[in-house]
Tab-separated table of N, CA and C and ligand atoms in Angstrom:
chain	number	residue	atom	x	y	z
A	1	MET	N	69.287	120.300	81.058
A	1	MET	CA	70.098	119.698	82.151
A	1	MET	C	69.252	119.705	83.444
A	2	PRO	N	69.418	118.566	84.102
A	2	PRO	CA	68.571	118.456	85.304
A	2	PRO	C	69.121	119.286	86.501
A	3	ILE	N	68.303	119.733	87.404
A	3	ILE	CA	68.769	120.312	88.644
A	3	ILE	C	69.142	119.081	89.495
A	4	LEU	N	70.292	119.228	90.136
A	4	LEU	CA	70.770	118.135	90.973
A	4	LEU	C	70.271	118.203	92.447
A	5	GLU	N	70.240	117.073	93.054
A	5	GLU	CA	69.873	117.203	94.516
A	5	GLU	C	71.108	117.629	95.309
A	6	ILE	N	70.903	118.611	96.171
A	6	ILE	CA	72.019	119.060	97.056
A	6	ILE	C	71.862	118.305	98.345
A	7	LEU	N	72.978	117.570	98.653
A	7	LEU	CA	73.102	116.908	99.924
A	7	LEU	C	73.172	117.828	101.140
A	8	THR	N	72.526	117.415	102.117
A	8	THR	CA	72.568	118.321	103.326
A	8	THR	C	73.154	117.423	104.480
A	9	TYR	N	73.748	118.209	105.447
A	9	TYR	CA	74.314	117.655	106.706
A	9	TYR	C	73.212	116.808	107.380
A	10	PRO	N	73.494	115.641	107.929
A	10	PRO	CA	74.844	115.024	107.995
A	10	PRO	C	75.119	113.916	106.959
A	11	ASN	N	74.775	114.129	105.753
A	11	ASN	CA	75.098	113.160	104.725
A	11	ASN	C	76.638	112.864	104.672
A	12	PRO	N	77.062	111.592	104.815
A	12	PRO	CA	78.459	111.251	104.919
A	12	PRO	C	79.334	111.664	103.762
A	13	VAL	N	78.742	111.799	102.588
A	13	VAL	CA	79.522	112.223	101.383
A	13	VAL	C	80.197	113.577	101.629
A	14	LEU	N	79.423	114.448	102.348
A	14	LEU	CA	79.967	115.754	102.629
A	14	LEU	C	81.262	115.809	103.512
A	15	ARG	N	81.516	114.621	104.109
A	15	ARG	CA	82.721	114.476	105.001
A	15	ARG	C	83.822	113.747	104.432
A	16	LYS	N	83.669	113.274	103.140
A	16	LYS	CA	84.818	112.621	102.406
A	16	LYS	C	85.777	113.555	101.814
A	17	LYS	N	87.027	113.112	101.819
A	17	LYS	CA	88.031	113.925	101.096
A	17	LYS	C	87.875	113.598	99.574
A	18	ALA	N	87.586	114.607	98.809
A	18	ALA	CA	87.370	114.341	97.338
A	18	ALA	C	88.624	114.005	96.607
A	19	THR	N	88.546	113.264	95.502
A	19	THR	CA	89.677	112.812	94.708
A	19	THR	C	89.829	113.846	93.564
A	20	PRO	N	91.121	113.930	93.090
A	20	PRO	CA	91.412	114.850	91.977
A	20	PRO	C	90.628	114.504	90.723
A	21	VAL	N	90.396	115.569	90.000
A	21	VAL	CA	89.679	115.468	88.633
A	21	VAL	C	90.919	115.009	87.713
A	22	THR	N	90.709	114.000	86.900
A	22	THR	CA	91.651	113.503	86.045
A	22	THR	C	91.168	113.628	84.575
A	23	GLU	N	89.884	113.490	84.382
A	23	GLU	CA	89.345	113.393	83.026
A	23	GLU	C	88.692	114.747	82.679
A	24	PHE	N	89.138	115.480	81.614
A	24	PHE	CA	88.505	116.780	81.322
A	24	PHE	C	87.742	116.606	80.009
A	25	GLY	N	86.751	115.744	79.961
A	25	GLY	CA	86.022	115.516	78.803
A	25	GLY	C	84.524	115.975	78.950
A	26	ASP	N	83.725	115.437	78.062
A	26	ASP	CA	82.287	115.775	78.013
A	26	ASP	C	81.561	115.471	79.331
A	27	GLU	N	81.954	114.387	79.989
A	27	GLU	CA	81.250	114.070	81.224
A	27	GLU	C	81.485	115.181	82.256
A	28	LEU	N	82.697	115.661	82.306
A	28	LEU	CA	82.948	116.743	83.289
A	28	LEU	C	82.215	118.036	82.899
A	29	LYS	N	82.231	118.328	81.616
A	29	LYS	CA	81.449	119.511	81.140
A	29	LYS	C	79.956	119.406	81.418
A	30	SER	N	79.399	118.242	81.281
A	30	SER	CA	78.045	118.146	81.601
A	30	SER	C	77.717	118.170	83.020
A	31	LEU	N	78.672	117.711	83.892
A	31	LEU	CA	78.519	117.852	85.354
A	31	LEU	C	78.560	119.337	85.794
A	32	VAL	N	79.546	120.001	85.196
A	32	VAL	CA	79.756	121.444	85.521
A	32	VAL	C	78.399	122.171	85.135
A	33	LYS	N	77.830	121.913	83.989
A	33	LYS	CA	76.626	122.551	83.529
A	33	LYS	C	75.430	122.292	84.551
A	34	SER	N	75.307	121.058	85.000
A	34	SER	CA	74.304	120.785	85.888
A	34	SER	C	74.540	121.359	87.233
A	35	MET	N	75.837	121.493	87.669
A	35	MET	CA	76.109	122.078	88.943
A	35	MET	C	75.826	123.542	88.908
A	36	ALA	N	76.225	124.236	87.798
A	36	ALA	CA	75.973	125.654	87.624
A	36	ALA	C	74.395	125.879	87.717
A	37	GLU	N	73.748	125.098	87.011
A	37	GLU	CA	72.218	125.312	87.090
A	37	GLU	C	71.618	125.080	88.442
A	38	THR	N	72.208	124.131	89.141
A	38	THR	CA	71.745	123.741	90.479
A	38	THR	C	72.040	124.896	91.432
A	39	MET	N	73.285	125.538	91.232
A	39	MET	CA	73.689	126.650	92.110
A	39	MET	C	72.822	127.846	91.753
A	40	TYR	N	72.518	128.218	90.520
A	40	TYR	CA	71.742	129.402	90.203
A	40	TYR	C	70.321	129.192	90.744
A	41	ASP	N	69.799	127.957	90.557
A	41	ASP	CA	68.478	127.657	90.960
A	41	ASP	C	68.264	127.825	92.547
A	42	ALA	N	69.298	127.441	93.289
A	42	ALA	CA	69.188	127.319	94.747
A	42	ALA	C	68.573	128.573	95.429
A	43	PRO	N	69.027	129.783	95.254
A	43	PRO	CA	70.258	130.188	94.613
A	43	PRO	C	71.449	130.262	95.514
A	44	GLY	N	72.653	130.117	94.990
A	44	GLY	CA	73.805	130.130	95.818
A	44	GLY	C	74.958	130.787	95.035
A	45	VAL	N	76.056	131.048	95.673
A	45	VAL	CA	77.204	131.756	94.967
A	45	VAL	C	78.348	130.702	94.758
A	46	GLY	N	78.178	129.488	95.202
A	46	GLY	CA	79.184	128.509	95.102
A	46	GLY	C	78.679	127.101	95.323
A	47	LEU	N	79.198	126.141	94.662
A	47	LEU	CA	78.796	124.764	94.805
A	47	LEU	C	80.022	123.784	94.608
A	48	ALA	N	80.233	122.926	95.468
A	48	ALA	CA	81.284	121.961	95.273
A	48	ALA	C	80.648	120.591	94.889
A	49	ALA	N	81.421	119.874	94.058
A	49	ALA	CA	80.947	118.652	93.539
A	49	ALA	C	80.357	117.636	94.656
A	50	PRO	N	81.128	117.655	95.787
A	50	PRO	CA	80.616	116.621	96.768
A	50	PRO	C	79.224	116.942	97.307
A	51	GLN	N	78.869	118.254	97.161
A	51	GLN	CA	77.563	118.562	97.657
A	51	GLN	C	76.419	118.059	96.753
A	52	VAL	N	76.742	117.583	95.521
A	52	VAL	CA	75.771	116.900	94.671
A	52	VAL	C	76.149	115.471	94.595
A	53	GLY	N	76.975	114.968	95.533
A	53	GLY	CA	77.230	113.540	95.692
A	53	GLY	C	78.351	112.983	94.740
A	54	VAL	N	79.037	113.908	94.149
A	54	VAL	CA	80.297	113.504	93.298
A	54	VAL	C	81.463	113.942	94.035
A	55	SER	N	82.264	112.966	94.518
A	55	SER	CA	83.344	113.293	95.411
A	55	SER	C	84.605	113.531	94.630
A	56	ILE	N	84.596	114.552	93.863
A	56	ILE	CA	85.808	115.035	93.069
A	56	ILE	C	86.112	116.461	93.328
A	57	ARG	N	87.414	116.782	93.144
A	57	ARG	CA	87.842	118.151	93.462
A	57	ARG	C	87.434	119.176	92.385
A	58	LEU	N	86.193	119.579	92.394
A	58	LEU	CA	85.617	120.433	91.476
A	58	LEU	C	84.666	121.407	92.104
A	59	VAL	N	84.749	122.732	91.839
A	59	VAL	CA	83.826	123.663	92.350
A	59	VAL	C	83.338	124.666	91.246
A	60	VAL	N	82.177	125.158	91.420
A	60	VAL	CA	81.625	126.280	90.511
A	60	VAL	C	81.316	127.412	91.475
A	61	ILE	N	81.642	128.571	91.004
A	61	ILE	CA	81.493	129.822	91.743
A	61	ILE	C	80.939	130.896	90.854
A	62	ASP	N	79.998	131.708	91.380
A	62	ASP	CA	79.636	132.882	90.730
A	62	ASP	C	79.167	133.992	91.701
A	63	VAL	N	80.049	134.945	91.949
A	63	VAL	CA	79.743	136.039	92.863
A	63	VAL	C	79.238	137.239	92.252
A	64	THR	N	78.851	137.236	90.943
A	64	THR	CA	78.316	138.379	90.309
A	64	THR	C	77.084	138.885	90.933
A	65	PRO	N	76.859	140.220	91.105
A	65	PRO	CA	75.609	140.655	91.642
A	65	PRO	C	74.469	140.277	90.772
A	66	LYS	N	73.288	140.083	91.402
A	66	LYS	CA	72.060	139.551	90.767
A	66	LYS	C	71.715	140.243	89.432
A	67	ASP	N	71.863	141.582	89.453
A	67	ASP	CA	71.405	142.362	88.175
A	67	ASP	C	72.469	142.258	87.129
A	68	GLU	N	73.576	141.628	87.293
A	68	GLU	CA	74.486	141.496	86.127
A	68	GLU	C	74.493	140.140	85.490
A	69	ASP	N	75.104	140.029	84.281
A	69	ASP	CA	75.205	138.756	83.652
A	69	ASP	C	75.987	137.774	84.438
A	70	HIS	N	75.718	136.466	84.298
A	70	HIS	CA	76.420	135.387	85.024
A	70	HIS	C	77.900	135.424	84.527
A	71	ASN	N	78.723	135.133	85.573
A	71	ASN	CA	80.163	134.954	85.278
A	71	ASN	C	80.572	133.687	86.061
A	72	LEU	N	80.470	132.652	85.427
A	72	LEU	CA	80.734	131.280	86.088
A	72	LEU	C	82.244	131.100	86.171
A	73	ILE	N	82.692	130.686	87.379
A	73	ILE	CA	84.102	130.282	87.453
A	73	ILE	C	84.161	128.769	87.873
A	74	VAL	N	84.847	128.053	87.035
A	74	VAL	CA	84.971	126.583	87.312
A	74	VAL	C	86.428	126.318	87.746
A	75	LEU	N	86.598	125.702	88.975
A	75	LEU	CA	87.859	125.406	89.407
A	75	LEU	C	87.962	123.847	89.607
A	76	ALA	N	88.925	123.258	88.924
A	76	ALA	CA	89.241	121.805	89.158
A	76	ALA	C	90.534	121.722	89.779
A	77	ASN	N	90.655	120.852	90.820
A	77	ASN	CA	91.856	120.627	91.600
A	77	ASN	C	92.379	121.954	92.124
A	78	PRO	N	91.603	122.759	92.703
A	78	PRO	CA	92.031	124.041	93.193
A	78	PRO	C	92.909	123.897	94.486
A	79	GLU	N	93.867	124.873	94.581
A	79	GLU	CA	94.666	124.938	95.873
A	79	GLU	C	94.896	126.441	96.170
A	80	ILE	N	94.954	126.658	97.407
A	80	ILE	CA	95.258	128.046	97.849
A	80	ILE	C	96.741	128.062	98.117
A	81	ILE	N	97.504	128.840	97.332
A	81	ILE	CA	99.022	128.823	97.432
A	81	ILE	C	99.524	129.977	98.249
A	82	GLU	N	98.673	130.968	98.512
A	82	GLU	CA	99.022	132.081	99.464
A	82	GLU	C	97.820	132.642	100.142
A	83	SER	N	97.950	133.002	101.334
A	83	SER	CA	96.818	133.639	101.968
A	83	SER	C	97.265	134.711	102.928
A	84	GLU	N	96.544	135.782	103.127
A	84	GLU	CA	96.943	136.836	103.943
A	84	GLU	C	95.738	137.572	104.573
A	85	GLY	N	95.915	138.114	105.731
A	85	GLY	CA	94.942	138.820	106.360
A	85	GLY	C	93.844	137.934	107.065
A	86	GLU	N	92.913	138.565	107.776
A	86	GLU	CA	91.957	137.791	108.466
A	86	GLU	C	90.672	138.739	108.586
A	87	ALA	N	89.508	138.080	108.363
A	87	ALA	CA	88.303	138.862	108.502
A	87	ALA	C	87.186	137.858	108.923
A	88	ILE	N	86.234	138.355	109.709
A	88	ILE	CA	85.160	137.616	110.150
A	88	ILE	C	83.909	138.111	109.551
A	89	GLU	N	83.156	137.148	108.835
A	89	GLU	CA	81.929	137.583	108.124
A	89	GLU	C	80.894	136.384	108.276
A	90	GLU	N	79.704	136.692	107.993
A	90	GLU	CA	78.701	135.647	108.127
A	90	GLU	C	78.655	134.823	106.843
A	91	GLU	N	78.497	133.531	107.043
A	91	GLU	CA	78.386	132.606	105.912
A	91	GLU	C	77.111	131.742	106.023
A	92	GLY	N	76.780	131.239	104.858
A	92	GLY	CA	75.704	130.166	104.763
A	92	GLY	C	76.181	129.071	103.843
A	93	CYS	N	75.444	128.021	103.822
A	93	CYS	CA	75.917	126.898	102.975
A	93	CYS	C	74.609	126.169	102.498
A	94	LEU	N	74.560	125.786	101.274
A	94	LEU	CA	73.405	125.099	100.768
A	94	LEU	C	73.270	123.710	101.349
A	95	SER	N	74.349	123.156	101.944
A	95	SER	CA	74.218	121.863	102.624
A	95	SER	C	73.958	122.005	104.150
A	96	LEU	N	73.885	123.227	104.660
A	96	LEU	CA	73.490	123.485	106.027
A	96	LEU	C	72.292	124.319	106.084
A	97	PRO	N	71.140	123.820	105.876
A	97	PRO	CA	69.990	124.635	105.881
A	97	PRO	C	69.764	125.385	107.147
A	98	GLU	N	69.283	126.578	106.991
A	98	GLU	CA	68.998	127.429	108.118
A	98	GLU	C	70.138	127.712	109.084
A	99	LEU	N	71.400	127.747	108.576
A	99	LEU	CA	72.425	128.156	109.424
A	99	LEU	C	73.259	129.262	108.827
A	100	ASN	N	73.372	130.362	109.580
A	100	ASN	CA	74.221	131.495	109.163
A	100	ASN	C	75.038	131.803	110.413
A	101	ALA	N	76.361	131.871	110.222
A	101	ALA	CA	77.208	132.155	111.436
A	101	ALA	C	78.541	132.781	110.920
A	102	ASN	N	79.178	133.382	111.825
A	102	ASN	CA	80.450	134.118	111.517
A	102	ASN	C	81.513	133.125	111.398
A	103	VAL	N	82.407	133.382	110.356
A	103	VAL	CA	83.565	132.440	110.100
A	103	VAL	C	84.727	133.317	109.814
A	104	LYS	N	85.886	132.961	110.333
A	104	LYS	CA	87.141	133.721	110.116
A	104	LYS	C	87.790	133.122	108.894
A	105	ARG	N	88.110	133.987	107.980
A	105	ARG	CA	88.852	133.537	106.756
A	105	ARG	C	89.890	134.504	106.380
A	106	ALA	N	90.832	134.154	105.538
A	106	ALA	CA	91.776	135.093	104.976
A	106	ALA	C	91.181	136.073	103.985
A	107	VAL	N	91.775	137.212	103.845
A	107	VAL	CA	91.146	138.300	103.093
A	107	VAL	C	91.741	138.287	101.619
A	108	HIS	N	92.980	137.961	101.558
A	108	HIS	CA	93.648	137.973	100.240
A	108	HIS	C	94.253	136.549	100.052
A	109	ILE	N	93.894	135.988	98.873
A	109	ILE	CA	94.405	134.639	98.589
A	109	ILE	C	94.907	134.544	97.180
A	110	LYS	N	95.746	133.599	96.853
A	110	LYS	CA	96.270	133.239	95.581
A	110	LYS	C	95.884	131.850	95.302
A	111	VAL	N	95.232	131.548	94.172
A	111	VAL	CA	94.655	130.268	93.893
A	111	VAL	C	95.336	129.661	92.652
A	112	LYS	N	95.641	128.379	92.828
A	112	LYS	CA	96.200	127.654	91.570
A	112	LYS	C	95.124	126.561	91.240
A	113	ALA	N	94.760	126.374	90.016
A	113	ALA	CA	93.716	125.384	89.726
A	113	ALA	C	93.847	125.021	88.261
A	114	GLN	N	92.876	124.176	87.752
A	114	GLN	CA	92.775	123.848	86.397
A	114	GLN	C	91.413	124.341	85.926
A	115	ASP	N	91.352	124.817	84.687
A	115	ASP	CA	89.961	125.155	84.137
A	115	ASP	C	89.329	123.953	83.691
A	116	ILE	N	88.063	124.182	83.089
A	116	ILE	CA	87.296	123.101	82.578
A	116	ILE	C	87.945	122.234	81.551
A	117	ASP	N	88.947	122.777	80.868
A	117	ASP	CA	89.650	122.048	79.808
A	117	ASP	C	90.958	121.421	80.376
A	118	GLY	N	91.236	121.684	81.650
A	118	GLY	CA	92.391	121.053	82.239
A	118	GLY	C	93.646	122.013	82.194
A	119	LYS	N	93.390	123.195	81.647
A	119	LYS	CA	94.426	124.186	81.512
A	119	LYS	C	94.720	124.709	82.924
A	120	ALA	N	96.021	124.869	83.231
A	120	ALA	CA	96.497	125.517	84.509
A	120	ALA	C	96.178	126.919	84.555
A	121	ILE	N	95.622	127.392	85.690
A	121	ILE	CA	95.265	128.798	85.851
A	121	ILE	C	95.781	129.213	87.296
A	122	GLU	N	96.099	130.529	87.389
A	122	GLU	CA	96.506	131.030	88.673
A	122	GLU	C	95.963	132.510	88.804
A	123	PHE	N	95.297	132.769	89.958
A	123	PHE	CA	94.814	134.142	90.108
A	123	PHE	C	94.749	134.584	91.514
A	124	ALA	N	94.574	135.828	91.709
A	124	ALA	CA	94.431	136.369	93.083
A	124	ALA	C	92.923	136.684	93.351
A	125	ALA	N	92.507	136.597	94.592
A	125	ALA	CA	91.150	136.979	95.017
A	125	ALA	C	91.206	137.625	96.312
A	126	GLU	N	90.185	138.415	96.555
A	126	GLU	CA	90.120	139.082	97.846
A	126	GLU	C	88.644	139.257	98.373
A	127	ASP	N	88.588	139.540	99.603
A	127	ASP	CA	87.338	139.872	100.258
A	127	ASP	C	86.279	138.722	99.987
A	128	TRP	N	85.093	139.122	99.557
A	128	TRP	CA	83.977	138.175	99.527
A	128	TRP	C	84.264	136.962	98.481
A	129	PHE	N	84.928	137.301	97.410
A	129	PHE	CA	85.279	136.281	96.399
A	129	PHE	C	86.272	135.322	97.074
A	130	ALA	N	87.223	135.816	97.768
A	130	ALA	CA	88.235	134.965	98.431
A	130	ALA	C	87.535	134.085	99.523
A	131	ARG	N	86.550	134.644	100.206
A	131	ARG	CA	85.840	133.935	101.197
A	131	ARG	C	85.081	132.771	100.588
A	132	VAL	N	84.419	132.990	99.450
A	132	VAL	CA	83.556	131.948	98.814
A	132	VAL	C	84.618	130.802	98.365
A	133	ILE	N	85.659	131.246	97.749
A	133	ILE	CA	86.648	130.192	97.317
A	133	ILE	C	87.141	129.309	98.500
A	134	GLN	N	87.425	129.920	99.594
A	134	GLN	CA	87.884	129.199	100.806
A	134	GLN	C	86.814	128.278	101.301
A	135	HIS	N	85.531	128.777	101.257
A	135	HIS	CA	84.448	127.932	101.712
A	135	HIS	C	84.235	126.695	100.837
A	136	GLU	N	84.310	127.010	99.519
A	136	GLU	CA	84.077	125.805	98.611
A	136	GLU	C	85.283	124.854	98.653
A	137	LEU	N	86.441	125.307	98.726
A	137	LEU	CA	87.592	124.461	98.853
A	137	LEU	C	87.490	123.556	100.099
A	138	ASP	N	87.047	124.067	101.140
A	138	ASP	CA	86.826	123.240	102.352
A	138	ASP	C	85.995	122.071	102.075
A	139	HIS	N	84.957	122.246	101.226
A	139	HIS	CA	84.018	121.126	100.938
A	139	HIS	C	84.844	119.944	100.325
A	140	LEU	N	85.918	120.296	99.596
A	140	LEU	CA	86.673	119.146	98.934
A	140	LEU	C	87.396	118.296	99.947
A	141	ASP	N	87.538	118.900	101.170
A	141	ASP	CA	88.314	118.104	102.189
A	141	ASP	C	87.377	117.624	103.267
A	142	GLY	N	86.142	117.799	102.959
A	142	GLY	CA	85.197	117.275	103.990
A	142	GLY	C	84.862	118.167	105.117
A	143	THR	N	85.269	119.475	104.969
A	143	THR	CA	85.109	120.400	106.000
A	143	THR	C	83.922	121.248	105.727
A	144	LEU	N	83.087	121.528	106.753
A	144	LEU	CA	81.931	122.435	106.658
A	144	LEU	C	82.172	123.607	107.457
A	145	PHE	N	81.507	124.723	107.145
A	145	PHE	CA	81.761	125.919	107.987
A	145	PHE	C	81.257	125.735	109.430
A	146	LEU	N	80.381	124.704	109.546
A	146	LEU	CA	79.856	124.351	110.810
A	146	LEU	C	81.017	124.015	111.812
A	147	ASP	N	82.098	123.380	111.260
A	147	ASP	CA	83.297	123.095	112.054
A	147	ASP	C	84.033	124.282	112.565
A	148	LYS	N	83.721	125.401	111.938
A	148	LYS	CA	84.559	126.635	112.294
A	148	LYS	C	83.793	127.679	113.107
A	149	ILE	N	82.610	127.328	113.620
A	149	ILE	CA	81.790	128.304	114.370
A	149	ILE	C	81.945	127.972	115.896
A	150	SER	N	81.344	128.776	116.686
A	150	SER	CA	81.469	128.532	118.133
A	150	SER	C	80.854	127.167	118.545
A	151	VAL	N	81.394	126.641	119.580
A	151	VAL	CA	81.014	125.238	120.124
A	151	VAL	C	79.540	125.228	120.446
A	152	LEU	N	79.001	126.349	121.062
A	152	LEU	CA	77.595	126.401	121.454
A	152	LEU	C	76.757	126.376	120.173
A	153	LYS	N	77.071	127.237	119.252
A	153	LYS	CA	76.227	127.403	117.994
A	153	LYS	C	76.240	126.001	117.319
A	154	ARG	N	77.398	125.343	117.237
A	154	ARG	CA	77.504	124.128	116.549
A	154	ARG	C	76.684	123.098	117.249
A	155	ALA	N	76.725	123.017	118.577
A	155	ALA	CA	75.890	122.018	119.337
A	155	ALA	C	74.404	122.270	119.143
A	156	MET	N	74.004	123.535	119.108
A	156	MET	CA	72.557	123.863	118.865
A	156	MET	C	72.148	123.407	117.566
A	157	TYR	N	72.998	123.654	116.535
A	157	TYR	CA	72.528	123.327	115.215
A	157	TYR	C	72.476	121.844	114.921
A	158	LYS	N	73.419	121.111	115.498
A	158	LYS	CA	73.354	119.699	115.417
A	158	LYS	C	72.068	119.068	116.042
A	159	LYS	N	71.730	119.700	117.162
A	159	LYS	CA	70.526	119.213	117.791
A	159	LYS	C	69.276	119.521	117.012
A	160	LYS	N	69.229	120.733	116.455
A	160	LYS	CA	68.138	121.140	115.603
A	160	LYS	C	68.019	120.207	114.417
A	161	ARG	N	69.136	119.915	113.761
A	161	ARG	CA	69.048	119.065	112.522
A	161	ARG	C	68.565	117.643	112.899
A	162	LYS	N	68.993	117.125	114.055
A	162	LYS	CA	68.554	115.864	114.525
A	162	LYS	C	67.062	115.791	114.632
A	163	LYS	N	66.542	116.826	115.228
A	163	LYS	CA	65.135	116.908	115.447
A	163	LYS	C	64.365	117.046	114.155
A	164	ILE	N	64.843	117.862	113.232
A	164	ILE	CA	64.223	118.022	111.888
A	164	ILE	C	64.210	116.706	111.225
A	165	LEU	N	65.281	115.995	111.201
A	165	LEU	CA	65.465	114.707	110.567
A	165	LEU	C	64.498	113.656	111.199
A	166	ALA	N	64.441	113.626	112.503
A	166	ALA	CA	63.569	112.731	113.210
A	166	ALA	C	62.148	112.877	112.822
A	167	GLU	N	61.756	114.141	112.792
A	167	GLU	CA	60.397	114.504	112.397
A	167	GLU	C	60.018	114.114	110.928
A	168	GLY	N	61.047	114.295	110.114
A	168	GLY	CA	60.856	114.006	108.693
A	168	GLY	C	60.724	112.410	108.450
A	169	ALA	N	61.330	111.649	109.295
A	169	ALA	CA	61.302	110.134	109.169
A	169	ALA	C	60.007	109.487	109.485
B	201	NI	NI1	78.930	125.279	101.340
């Protein structure tokens, strides 16, 4: 399976609202496989389909510690149906190179989604796992954690990216 290219800010695909997954066949399975490999290769703990240029409501997540076996979680059409608490922690994103910043998120959430076969699933998540889910779900609505950080930090990052892109061109 090929490692996919991860789109970075300000690629416009990252800002699109992704459409629901409707086909749970081989094509989806092969996309999930490639997304998982891309995520492990990066390395990252989560990847949303729009980040690899496929604007559908699909994310892969693995928050297992490095020294343990992989435990891949695939969520199609995920929704947060309950959320509680509030915590601020530092986040990063494969689509926002060289940015780490504090983001406020819920601590306990309940998620409704479909698995890779289209079967309905529902589960609770908390702390870091809940944070990663919230971060990835934001990608499906075109939201980046860049939108949730301080105005100053955001302005500085946008300027820095512009400069890097200008130099690369
Ligand atoms: Ni991200």
